[in-house]
């Protein structure tokens, strides 16, 4: 069975290679982008398939020589290593071929809002914004603030695969610490919510202009000389869903409108994804990209200098470094957990 899967991977990879240099495909922008996406998805599986072929050849050669020449310690060791690696590769190839979230390659829009805890919740929201922005920079992504201030933060993270990294940050984050304003040293618990939305293109979400109610008003926050002098702030209401987006950071009404439309498209795309998953009773119901944000996903405990991710039961010390963007260990654990669940779902569906 694994040999058949390896052969299928090799055949499809070869077909995609040919299409990538086909002038007909190259001249069709949408088709070329589609082929490129599939090529990148299967590339890792193909590398594993090549390694599988080599390990299988090594094992077969070692068996043949052992049968001809009798027992040889070096050949016996080579055979053992090759067979062990083959067992590992079977699992890795199957995991590589499990369908990924189609949104994984997209840019993301992240919205952070204070939860319970008053002013402390707003400060914590700012900590989360800086943490995710620094993590994005460490991973080589570009951070684009859209609306920042008053404890609310909306920003884009741009780069191939951004959603595949940051989708795990969606949910309610909890902090336990002594606020600076606390004179008696009591520990307070506050929360902030993080919404992680795959950024939508105009072709992904069709919006009827008649469904929009657009208001303009005078800005009330940072924005230069235009603040309180021009009606540059924009509020857009999508009447069928009740989704409302406001933008006022830019001096230009047009720029604020464009930003607001980006956020609106992202929210509508996420809403459609949630509805589709609900209809399918899909396996991923724990905000690994699903939008379920009520559950507390992570706790930042300052007195004990630790951070715990409750979804994968991972606890790490060194809280200042984590808030400085060192989230790789959590992301790796969450990625492994998602792959495991996807493989289990695929295996259950195959039975």
Tab-separated table of C-alpha atoms in Angstrom:
chain	number	residue	atom	x	y	z
A	1	UNK	CA	0.000	0.000	0.000
A	2	UNK	CA	2.774	2.439	0.860
A	3	UNK	CA	4.543	1.579	-2.406
A	4	UNK	CA	1.391	2.531	-4.318
A	5	UNK	CA	1.215	5.844	-2.434
A	6	UNK	CA	4.902	6.567	-3.158
A	7	UNK	CA	4.318	5.842	-6.862
A	8	UNK	CA	1.313	8.187	-6.910
A	9	UNK	CA	3.358	10.951	-5.265
A	10	UNK	CA	6.178	10.532	-7.773
A	11	UNK	CA	3.778	10.595	-10.727
A	12	UNK	CA	1.891	13.671	-9.536
A	13	UNK	CA	5.118	15.530	-8.718
A	14	UNK	CA	6.424	14.813	-12.217
A	15	UNK	CA	3.164	16.052	-13.770
A	16	UNK	CA	3.305	19.267	-11.751
A	17	UNK	CA	6.942	19.861	-12.712
A	18	UNK	CA	5.973	19.640	-16.363
A	19	UNK	CA	3.023	21.997	-15.871
A	20	UNK	CA	5.230	24.565	-14.097
A	21	UNK	CA	7.253	25.023	-17.332
A	22	UNK	CA	4.306	24.667	-19.723
A	23	UNK	CA	3.814	28.016	-21.580
A	24	UNK	CA	0.036	27.491	-21.604
A	25	UNK	CA	-0.010	27.198	-17.815
A	26	UNK	CA	2.490	30.038	-17.320
A	27	UNK	CA	0.329	32.406	-19.378
A	28	UNK	CA	-2.749	31.589	-17.278
A	29	UNK	CA	-2.126	33.419	-13.990
A	30	UNK	CA	-4.788	31.647	-11.954
A	31	UNK	CA	-3.849	28.218	-13.278
A	32	UNK	CA	-0.140	28.838	-12.690
A	33	UNK	CA	-0.811	29.947	-9.104
A	34	UNK	CA	-2.960	26.856	-8.514
A	35	UNK	CA	-0.249	24.538	-9.898
A	36	UNK	CA	2.357	26.334	-7.775
A	37	UNK	CA	0.307	25.833	-4.624
A	38	UNK	CA	-0.155	22.117	-5.305
A	39	UNK	CA	3.544	21.770	-6.162
A	40	UNK	CA	4.561	23.303	-2.822
A	41	UNK	CA	2.113	21.092	-0.950
A	42	UNK	CA	3.426	17.857	-2.474
A	43	UNK	CA	7.121	18.818	-2.507
A	44	UNK	CA	7.793	17.603	1.050
A	45	UNK	CA	5.972	14.327	0.391
A	46	UNK	CA	8.078	13.863	-2.744
A	47	UNK	CA	11.324	14.411	-0.825
A	48	UNK	CA	10.203	11.734	1.634
A	49	UNK	CA	9.253	9.430	-1.241
A	50	UNK	CA	12.759	9.798	-2.718
A	51	UNK	CA	14.266	8.956	0.675
A	52	UNK	CA	11.901	5.974	0.960
A	53	UNK	CA	13.096	4.604	-2.384
A	54	UNK	CA	16.741	4.938	-1.316
A	55	UNK	CA	16.119	3.255	2.050
A	56	UNK	CA	14.173	0.460	0.349
A	57	UNK	CA	17.040	-0.101	-2.117
A	58	UNK	CA	19.565	-0.183	0.737
A	59	UNK	CA	17.471	-2.721	2.621
A	60	UNK	CA	16.951	-4.900	-0.460
A	61	UNK	CA	20.669	-4.797	-1.320
A	62	UNK	CA	21.658	-5.701	2.239
A	63	UNK	CA	19.249	-8.664	2.274
A	64	UNK	CA	20.582	-9.903	-1.045
A	65	UNK	CA	24.209	-9.729	0.067
A	66	UNK	CA	23.416	-11.387	3.384
A	67	UNK	CA	21.712	-14.232	1.522
A	68	UNK	CA	24.714	-14.686	-0.766
A	69	UNK	CA	27.639	-14.143	1.621
A	70	UNK	CA	26.220	-15.190	4.971
A	71	UNK	CA	26.011	-13.050	8.080
A	72	UNK	CA	28.065	-9.840	8.085
A	73	UNK	CA	27.892	-7.388	11.018
A	74	UNK	CA	28.116	-4.272	8.836
A	75	UNK	CA	25.459	-5.510	6.416
A	76	UNK	CA	23.255	-6.569	9.315
A	77	UNK	CA	23.578	-3.062	10.820
A	78	UNK	CA	22.821	-1.435	7.448
A	79	UNK	CA	19.716	-3.583	7.072
A	80	UNK	CA	18.545	-2.743	10.583
A	81	UNK	CA	19.032	1.007	10.034
A	82	UNK	CA	17.285	0.914	6.661
A	83	UNK	CA	14.291	-1.023	7.979
A	84	UNK	CA	13.955	1.321	10.961
A	85	UNK	CA	14.049	4.354	8.675
A	86	UNK	CA	11.501	2.756	6.348
A	87	UNK	CA	9.067	2.361	9.260
A	88	UNK	CA	9.549	6.042	10.144
A	89	UNK	CA	9.118	7.149	6.534
A	90	UNK	CA	5.820	5.284	6.155
A	91	UNK	CA	4.359	7.409	8.962
A	92	UNK	CA	5.958	10.633	7.696
A	93	UNK	CA	4.694	10.113	4.135
A	94	UNK	CA	1.155	9.447	5.332
A	95	UNK	CA	1.240	12.566	7.479
A	96	UNK	CA	2.594	14.642	4.581
A	97	UNK	CA	-0.289	13.515	2.376
A	98	UNK	CA	-3.053	14.282	4.878
A	99	UNK	CA	-5.014	17.236	3.525
A	100	UNK	CA	-3.927	20.563	4.998
A	101	UNK	CA	-6.205	23.465	5.764
A	102	UNK	CA	-6.634	25.231	2.394
A	103	UNK	CA	-6.138	28.565	4.166
A	104	UNK	CA	-2.696	27.621	5.525
A	105	UNK	CA	-0.739	29.529	2.873
A	106	UNK	CA	-2.675	32.772	3.262
A	107	UNK	CA	-1.714	36.002	4.978
A	108	UNK	CA	-3.620	36.620	8.211
A	109	UNK	CA	-5.483	39.417	9.910
A	110	UNK	CA	-5.316	39.289	13.713
A	111	UNK	CA	-7.676	41.124	16.047
A	112	UNK	CA	-6.807	41.395	19.756
A	113	UNK	CA	-9.380	42.700	22.226
A	114	UNK	CA	-9.284	43.113	26.034
A	115	UNK	CA	-11.461	40.647	27.930
A	116	UNK	CA	-12.195	40.575	31.649
A	117	UNK	CA	-9.906	42.539	33.950
A	118	UNK	CA	-10.424	46.238	33.196
A	119	UNK	CA	-7.306	48.291	32.479
A	120	UNK	CA	-5.065	45.294	33.137
A	121	UNK	CA	-6.809	43.399	30.306
A	122	UNK	CA	-5.991	46.284	27.959
A	123	UNK	CA	-2.331	46.184	28.999
A	124	UNK	CA	-2.262	42.422	28.460
A	125	UNK	CA	-3.773	42.867	24.987
A	126	UNK	CA	-0.831	45.152	24.212
A	127	UNK	CA	1.594	42.495	25.484
A	128	UNK	CA	0.017	39.922	23.161
A	129	UNK	CA	0.225	42.313	20.209
A	130	UNK	CA	3.945	42.856	20.775
A	131	UNK	CA	4.521	39.130	21.340
A	132	UNK	CA	2.863	38.109	18.075
A	133	UNK	CA	4.483	40.947	16.127
A	134	UNK	CA	7.942	39.925	17.362
A	135	UNK	CA	7.226	36.263	16.646
A	136	UNK	CA	6.183	37.203	13.116
A	137	UNK	CA	9.411	39.132	12.577
A	138	UNK	CA	11.477	36.226	13.936
A	139	UNK	CA	9.749	33.906	11.436
A	140	UNK	CA	10.467	36.273	8.553
A	141	UNK	CA	6.939	37.628	8.106
A	142	UNK	CA	5.952	41.256	7.615
A	143	UNK	CA	3.718	42.965	10.177
A	144	UNK	CA	1.256	45.601	8.939
A	145	UNK	CA	-0.685	47.499	11.642
A	146	UNK	CA	-4.249	48.269	10.561
A	147	UNK	CA	-5.780	49.768	13.702
A	148	UNK	CA	-3.820	50.066	16.948
A	149	UNK	CA	-4.750	51.704	20.243
A	150	UNK	CA	-7.008	51.804	23.307
A	151	UNK	CA	-6.330	48.118	24.007
A	152	UNK	CA	-7.695	47.035	20.598
A	153	UNK	CA	-5.203	45.863	18.000
A	154	UNK	CA	-5.921	44.860	14.410
A	155	UNK	CA	-2.959	43.994	12.209
A	156	UNK	CA	-1.997	41.883	9.231
A	157	UNK	CA	0.854	39.387	9.054
A	158	UNK	CA	2.001	38.844	5.504
A	159	UNK	CA	4.077	36.021	4.073
A	160	UNK	CA	3.645	32.558	2.599
A	161	UNK	CA	2.227	30.233	5.238
A	162	UNK	CA	1.431	32.935	7.798
A	163	UNK	CA	-1.957	31.432	8.645
A	164	UNK	CA	-0.439	27.971	9.170
A	165	UNK	CA	1.706	29.463	11.962
A	166	UNK	CA	-0.628	31.951	13.630
A	167	UNK	CA	-3.926	30.058	13.506
A	168	UNK	CA	-2.927	28.394	16.782
A	169	UNK	CA	-2.971	31.761	18.574
A	170	UNK	CA	-6.713	32.208	18.143
A	171	UNK	CA	-8.658	31.989	21.388
A	172	UNK	CA	-8.788	33.449	24.892
A	173	UNK	CA	-5.414	34.110	26.526
A	174	UNK	CA	-5.252	34.485	30.309
A	175	UNK	CA	-2.675	36.314	32.415
A	176	UNK	CA	-2.038	35.992	36.150
A	177	UNK	CA	0.127	38.747	37.613
A	178	UNK	CA	0.295	41.635	40.068
A	179	UNK	CA	-0.736	44.846	38.256
A	180	UNK	CA	1.507	47.879	38.671
A	181	UNK	CA	-1.395	49.723	40.292
A	182	UNK	CA	-1.904	46.987	42.929
A	183	UNK	CA	-0.527	48.320	46.215
A	184	UNK	CA	-1.043	45.142	48.256
A	185	UNK	CA	0.657	42.756	45.871
A	186	UNK	CA	-2.452	40.746	45.027
A	187	UNK	CA	-2.422	38.620	41.900
A	188	UNK	CA	-5.090	39.518	39.356
A	189	UNK	CA	-6.396	37.352	36.536
A	190	UNK	CA	-7.227	39.066	33.242
A	191	UNK	CA	-7.978	37.880	29.732
A	192	UNK	CA	-7.705	39.024	26.134
A	193	UNK	CA	-9.198	37.437	23.036
A	194	UNK	CA	-7.294	36.833	19.830
A	195	UNK	CA	-9.117	36.272	16.526
A	196	UNK	CA	-6.976	34.894	13.709
A	197	UNK	CA	-8.537	35.309	10.260
A	198	UNK	CA	-7.116	34.120	6.944
A	199	UNK	CA	-6.998	37.186	4.720
A	200	UNK	CA	-9.506	36.992	1.892
A	201	UNK	CA	-9.067	38.146	-1.680
A	202	UNK	CA	-11.913	39.904	-3.450
A	203	UNK	CA	-12.518	36.751	-5.512
A	204	UNK	CA	-12.960	34.698	-2.306
A	205	UNK	CA	-15.834	36.723	-0.909
A	206	UNK	CA	-18.499	38.318	-3.079
A	207	UNK	CA	-19.902	41.415	-1.362
A	208	UNK	CA	-22.950	43.153	-2.783
A	209	UNK	CA	-22.462	46.935	-2.379
A	210	UNK	CA	-26.179	47.173	-1.595
A	211	UNK	CA	-25.542	45.066	1.518
A	212	UNK	CA	-23.200	47.669	2.959
A	213	UNK	CA	-24.058	50.628	5.148
A	214	UNK	CA	-21.058	53.002	5.135
A	215	UNK	CA	-20.730	55.927	7.530
A	216	UNK	CA	-17.910	58.447	7.739
A	217	UNK	CA	-17.110	60.450	10.843
A	218	UNK	CA	-14.382	62.498	12.455
A	219	UNK	CA	-11.351	60.605	13.763
A	220	UNK	CA	-10.773	60.597	17.512
A	221	UNK	CA	-7.341	58.991	17.852
A	222	UNK	CA	-3.772	59.274	16.529
A	223	UNK	CA	-3.539	60.252	12.904
A	224	UNK	CA	-1.800	63.569	12.487
A	225	UNK	CA	-3.262	66.948	11.605
A	226	UNK	CA	-6.389	65.485	10.030
A	227	UNK	CA	-7.677	64.225	13.378
A	228	UNK	CA	-10.861	66.088	14.401
A	229	UNK	CA	-10.683	68.235	11.229
A	230	UNK	CA	-11.885	65.910	8.470
A	231	UNK	CA	-14.392	63.076	8.235
A	232	UNK	CA	-11.736	60.449	7.475
A	233	UNK	CA	-12.872	57.638	9.791
A	234	UNK	CA	-15.007	54.919	8.226
A	235	UNK	CA	-17.591	52.541	9.690
A	236	UNK	CA	-18.894	49.717	7.488
A	237	UNK	CA	-21.881	47.563	8.448
A	238	UNK	CA	-22.557	44.362	6.488
A	239	UNK	CA	-26.329	44.263	6.883
A	240	UNK	CA	-26.973	40.540	6.161
A	241	UNK	CA	-24.575	39.373	8.896
A	242	UNK	CA	-24.492	42.383	11.222
A	243	UNK	CA	-20.675	42.445	11.042
A	244	UNK	CA	-19.363	45.948	11.713
A	245	UNK	CA	-15.820	47.231	11.046
A	246	UNK	CA	-14.401	50.640	11.952
A	247	UNK	CA	-11.114	52.191	10.803
A	248	UNK	CA	-9.698	55.624	11.628
A	249	UNK	CA	-5.906	55.318	11.798
A	250	UNK	CA	-5.234	56.696	8.308
A	251	UNK	CA	-5.601	60.357	7.320
A	252	UNK	CA	-7.364	59.359	4.106
A	253	UNK	CA	-10.989	58.235	4.084
A	254	UNK	CA	-10.175	56.011	1.089
A	255	UNK	CA	-7.331	54.269	2.945
A	256	UNK	CA	-9.504	53.672	5.982
A	257	UNK	CA	-12.227	52.281	3.749
A	258	UNK	CA	-9.794	49.899	2.022
A	259	UNK	CA	-8.518	48.642	5.385
A	260	UNK	CA	-12.052	48.191	6.690
A	261	UNK	CA	-13.003	46.184	3.594
A	262	UNK	CA	-9.980	43.902	4.100
A	263	UNK	CA	-11.061	43.131	7.645
A	264	UNK	CA	-14.694	42.683	6.582
A	265	UNK	CA	-13.720	40.208	3.841
A	266	UNK	CA	-11.583	38.258	6.312
A	267	UNK	CA	-14.431	38.071	8.843
A	268	UNK	CA	-16.903	36.961	6.167
A	269	UNK	CA	-14.505	34.290	4.906
A	270	UNK	CA	-14.012	32.980	8.448
A	271	UNK	CA	-17.776	32.971	9.003
A	272	UNK	CA	-18.248	30.904	5.840
A	273	UNK	CA	-15.512	28.502	6.963
A	274	UNK	CA	-17.147	28.099	10.391
A	275	UNK	CA	-20.535	27.387	8.816
A	276	UNK	CA	-19.042	24.813	6.465
A	277	UNK	CA	-17.257	23.046	9.307
A	278	UNK	CA	-20.424	23.056	11.421
A	279	UNK	CA	-22.354	21.452	8.581
A	280	UNK	CA	-19.728	18.753	8.172
A	281	UNK	CA	-19.405	18.237	11.956
A	282	UNK	CA	-15.687	18.412	11.254
A	283	UNK	CA	-13.007	17.114	13.576
A	284	UNK	CA	-11.425	20.464	14.327
A	285	UNK	CA	-13.599	22.177	16.912
A	286	UNK	CA	-10.931	23.681	19.220
A	287	UNK	CA	-9.816	26.923	17.477
A	288	UNK	CA	-7.146	25.439	15.352
A	289	UNK	CA	-8.398	27.844	12.772
A	290	UNK	CA	-12.101	27.352	13.550
A	291	UNK	CA	-12.923	30.576	15.387
A	292	UNK	CA	-14.055	29.018	18.669
A	293	UNK	CA	-12.633	31.529	21.088
A	294	UNK	CA	-14.491	30.992	24.356
A	295	UNK	CA	-12.098	28.435	25.804
A	296	UNK	CA	-8.958	29.680	27.537
A	297	UNK	CA	-6.187	28.306	25.388
A	298	UNK	CA	-3.121	29.579	27.243
A	299	UNK	CA	-2.196	30.965	30.662
A	300	UNK	CA	0.707	33.334	31.350
A	301	UNK	CA	1.580	32.993	35.037
A	302	UNK	CA	4.019	35.726	36.081
A	303	UNK	CA	4.590	34.747	39.750
A	304	UNK	CA	5.696	31.238	38.697
A	305	UNK	CA	7.407	32.379	35.466
A	306	UNK	CA	5.580	29.882	33.307
A	307	UNK	CA	3.289	29.672	30.304
A	308	UNK	CA	0.894	26.745	29.849
A	309	UNK	CA	-0.911	25.849	26.628
A	310	UNK	CA	-3.984	23.954	27.785
A	311	UNK	CA	-4.734	22.369	24.400
A	312	UNK	CA	-1.549	20.296	24.261
A	313	UNK	CA	-0.681	20.355	28.000
A	314	UNK	CA	2.678	22.022	27.327
A	315	UNK	CA	4.242	24.222	30.032
A	316	UNK	CA	7.378	26.317	29.521
A	317	UNK	CA	9.331	28.574	31.839
A	318	UNK	CA	11.003	31.798	30.771
A	319	UNK	CA	7.906	33.968	30.410
A	320	UNK	CA	9.785	37.159	29.368
A	321	UNK	CA	11.383	35.337	26.420
A	322	UNK	CA	8.014	33.941	25.371
A	323	UNK	CA	6.437	37.411	25.457
A	324	UNK	CA	9.404	38.548	23.356
A	325	UNK	CA	8.216	36.209	20.595
A	326	UNK	CA	9.791	32.834	21.379
A	327	UNK	CA	6.714	30.740	20.603
A	328	UNK	CA	8.287	28.039	18.441
A	329	UNK	CA	7.915	25.248	21.013
A	330	UNK	CA	4.196	25.890	21.378
A	331	UNK	CA	3.683	26.117	17.615
A	332	UNK	CA	5.576	22.851	17.039
A	333	UNK	CA	3.518	21.013	19.661
A	334	UNK	CA	0.249	22.353	18.241
A	335	UNK	CA	1.275	21.481	14.674
A	336	UNK	CA	2.104	17.915	15.747
A	337	UNK	CA	-1.237	17.627	17.538
A	338	UNK	CA	-3.129	18.863	14.495
A	339	UNK	CA	-1.292	16.429	12.197
A	340	UNK	CA	-2.094	13.568	14.573
A	341	UNK	CA	-5.785	14.452	14.644
A	342	UNK	CA	-5.942	14.890	10.886
A	343	UNK	CA	-4.295	11.495	10.378
A	344	UNK	CA	-6.750	9.883	12.807
A	345	UNK	CA	-9.675	11.507	10.988
A	346	UNK	CA	-8.336	10.377	7.605
A	347	UNK	CA	-7.838	6.831	8.887
A	348	UNK	CA	-11.350	6.752	10.345
A	349	UNK	CA	-12.782	8.017	7.071
A	350	UNK	CA	-10.926	5.335	5.118
A	351	UNK	CA	-12.456	2.529	7.178
